[in-house]
Coordinates of C-alpha atoms in Angstrom, one line a residue:
X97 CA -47.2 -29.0 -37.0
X98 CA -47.3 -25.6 -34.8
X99 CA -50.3 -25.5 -32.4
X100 CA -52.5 -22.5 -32.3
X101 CA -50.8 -20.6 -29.6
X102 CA -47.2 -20.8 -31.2
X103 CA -49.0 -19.7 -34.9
X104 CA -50.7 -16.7 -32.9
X105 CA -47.8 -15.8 -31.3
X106 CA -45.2 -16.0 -34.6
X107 CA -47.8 -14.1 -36.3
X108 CA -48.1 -10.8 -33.9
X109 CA -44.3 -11.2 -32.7
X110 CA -43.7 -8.9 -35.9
X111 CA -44.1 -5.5 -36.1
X112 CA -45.4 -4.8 -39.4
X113 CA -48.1 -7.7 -39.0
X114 CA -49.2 -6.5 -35.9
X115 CA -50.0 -3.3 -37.9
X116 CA -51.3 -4.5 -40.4
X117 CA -53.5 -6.7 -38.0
X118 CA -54.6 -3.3 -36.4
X119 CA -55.5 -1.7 -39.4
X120 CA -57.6 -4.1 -40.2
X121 CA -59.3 -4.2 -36.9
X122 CA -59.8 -0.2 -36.7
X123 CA -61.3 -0.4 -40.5
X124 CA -63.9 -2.7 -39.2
X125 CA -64.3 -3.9 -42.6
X126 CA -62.8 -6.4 -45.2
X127 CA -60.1 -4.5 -46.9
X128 CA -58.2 -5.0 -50.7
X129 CA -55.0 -6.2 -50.7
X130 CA -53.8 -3.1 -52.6
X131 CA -55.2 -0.6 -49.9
X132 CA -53.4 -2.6 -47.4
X133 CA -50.2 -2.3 -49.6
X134 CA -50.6 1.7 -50.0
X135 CA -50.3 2.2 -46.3
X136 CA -47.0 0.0 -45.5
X137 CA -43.6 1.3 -46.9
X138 CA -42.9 -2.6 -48.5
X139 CA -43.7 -4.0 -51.6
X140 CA -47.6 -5.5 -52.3
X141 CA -45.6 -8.9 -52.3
X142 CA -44.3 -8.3 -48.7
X143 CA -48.1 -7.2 -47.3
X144 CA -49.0 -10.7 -49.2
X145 CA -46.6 -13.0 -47.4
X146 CA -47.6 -11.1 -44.0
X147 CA -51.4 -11.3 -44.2
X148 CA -50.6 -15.5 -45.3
X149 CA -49.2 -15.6 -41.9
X150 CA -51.7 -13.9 -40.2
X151 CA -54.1 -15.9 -41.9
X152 CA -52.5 -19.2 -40.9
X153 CA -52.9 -18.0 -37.9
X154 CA -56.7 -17.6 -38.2
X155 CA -56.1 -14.1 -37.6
X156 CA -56.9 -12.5 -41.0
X157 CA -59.7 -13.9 -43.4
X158 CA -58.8 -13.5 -47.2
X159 CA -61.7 -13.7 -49.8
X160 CA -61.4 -12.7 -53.7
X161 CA -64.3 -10.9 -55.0
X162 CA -63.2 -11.2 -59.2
X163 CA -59.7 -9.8 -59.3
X164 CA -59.4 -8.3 -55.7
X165 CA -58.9 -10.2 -53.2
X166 CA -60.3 -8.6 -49.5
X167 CA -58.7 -9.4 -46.0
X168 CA -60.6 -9.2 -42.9
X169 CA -59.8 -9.4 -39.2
X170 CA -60.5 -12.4 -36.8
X171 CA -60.4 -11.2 -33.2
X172 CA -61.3 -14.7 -31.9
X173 CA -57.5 -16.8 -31.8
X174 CA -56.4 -13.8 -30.0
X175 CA -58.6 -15.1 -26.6
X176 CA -56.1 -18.1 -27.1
X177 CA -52.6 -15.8 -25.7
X178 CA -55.4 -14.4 -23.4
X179 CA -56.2 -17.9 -21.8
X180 CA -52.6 -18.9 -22.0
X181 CA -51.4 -15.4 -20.1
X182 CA -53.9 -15.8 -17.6
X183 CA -52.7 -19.4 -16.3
X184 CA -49.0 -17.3 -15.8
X185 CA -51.0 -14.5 -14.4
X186 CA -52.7 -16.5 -11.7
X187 CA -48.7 -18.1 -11.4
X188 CA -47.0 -14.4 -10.7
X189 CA -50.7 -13.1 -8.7
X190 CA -50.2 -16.0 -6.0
X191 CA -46.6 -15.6 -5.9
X192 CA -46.4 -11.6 -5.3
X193 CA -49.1 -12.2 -3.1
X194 CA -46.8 -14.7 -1.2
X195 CA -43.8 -12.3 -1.2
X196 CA -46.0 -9.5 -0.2
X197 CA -46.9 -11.7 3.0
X198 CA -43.4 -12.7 3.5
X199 CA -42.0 -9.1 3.5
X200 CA -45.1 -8.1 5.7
X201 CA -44.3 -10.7 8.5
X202 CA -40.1 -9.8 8.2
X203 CA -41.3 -6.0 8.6
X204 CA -43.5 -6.4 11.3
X205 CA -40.8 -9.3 13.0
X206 CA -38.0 -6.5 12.5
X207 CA -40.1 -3.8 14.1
X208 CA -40.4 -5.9 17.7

């Protein structure tokens, strides 16, 4: 079984899921699968298999409402990649910080 981070991650590594992810973010609002559909250039099928990834990865809500069914955002996994870029963030701050010193002291050795 994938963990959260690895679902995340397969879910916005493609383009057309990380638009459709974005639409529904700027609407604000649950949207029907059909309005979705109208503004991709793939078959309603297509939008369907991409919002059932993005909702595995708790990133899209789906609710039916009688015969439409309505797809909402989830913001909240997405702190997930944050947490996990942070930890390599901290990695490359400390080591930049440590080359940054190391040229410093070469420079200033060079200069004498």
């Amino acid at each position: 079984m994938q963990d959260k981070v690895t679902k995340i991650f397969k879910a916005i590594a493609d383009p057309t899921r990380r638009d459709i992810f974005h639409a529904l973010v700027v609407a604000a609002t649950a949207l029907p699968i059909t309005q979705i559909s109208g503004q991709f250039d793939i078959s309603r099928q297509g939008v369907t298999k991409h919002l059932k990834t993005l909702e595995d990865a708790g990133l899209v809500s789906i609710d039916t409402h009688g015969r439409e069914r309505f797809c909402s955002a989830n913001t909240n996994p997405l702190k997930e990649i944050n947490n996990w870029v942070k930890f390599y963030e901290q990695f490359w701050d400390t080591t930049l910080t440590g080359l940054h010193d190391y040229l410093d002291k070469k420079h200033t050795k060079d200069e004498q």
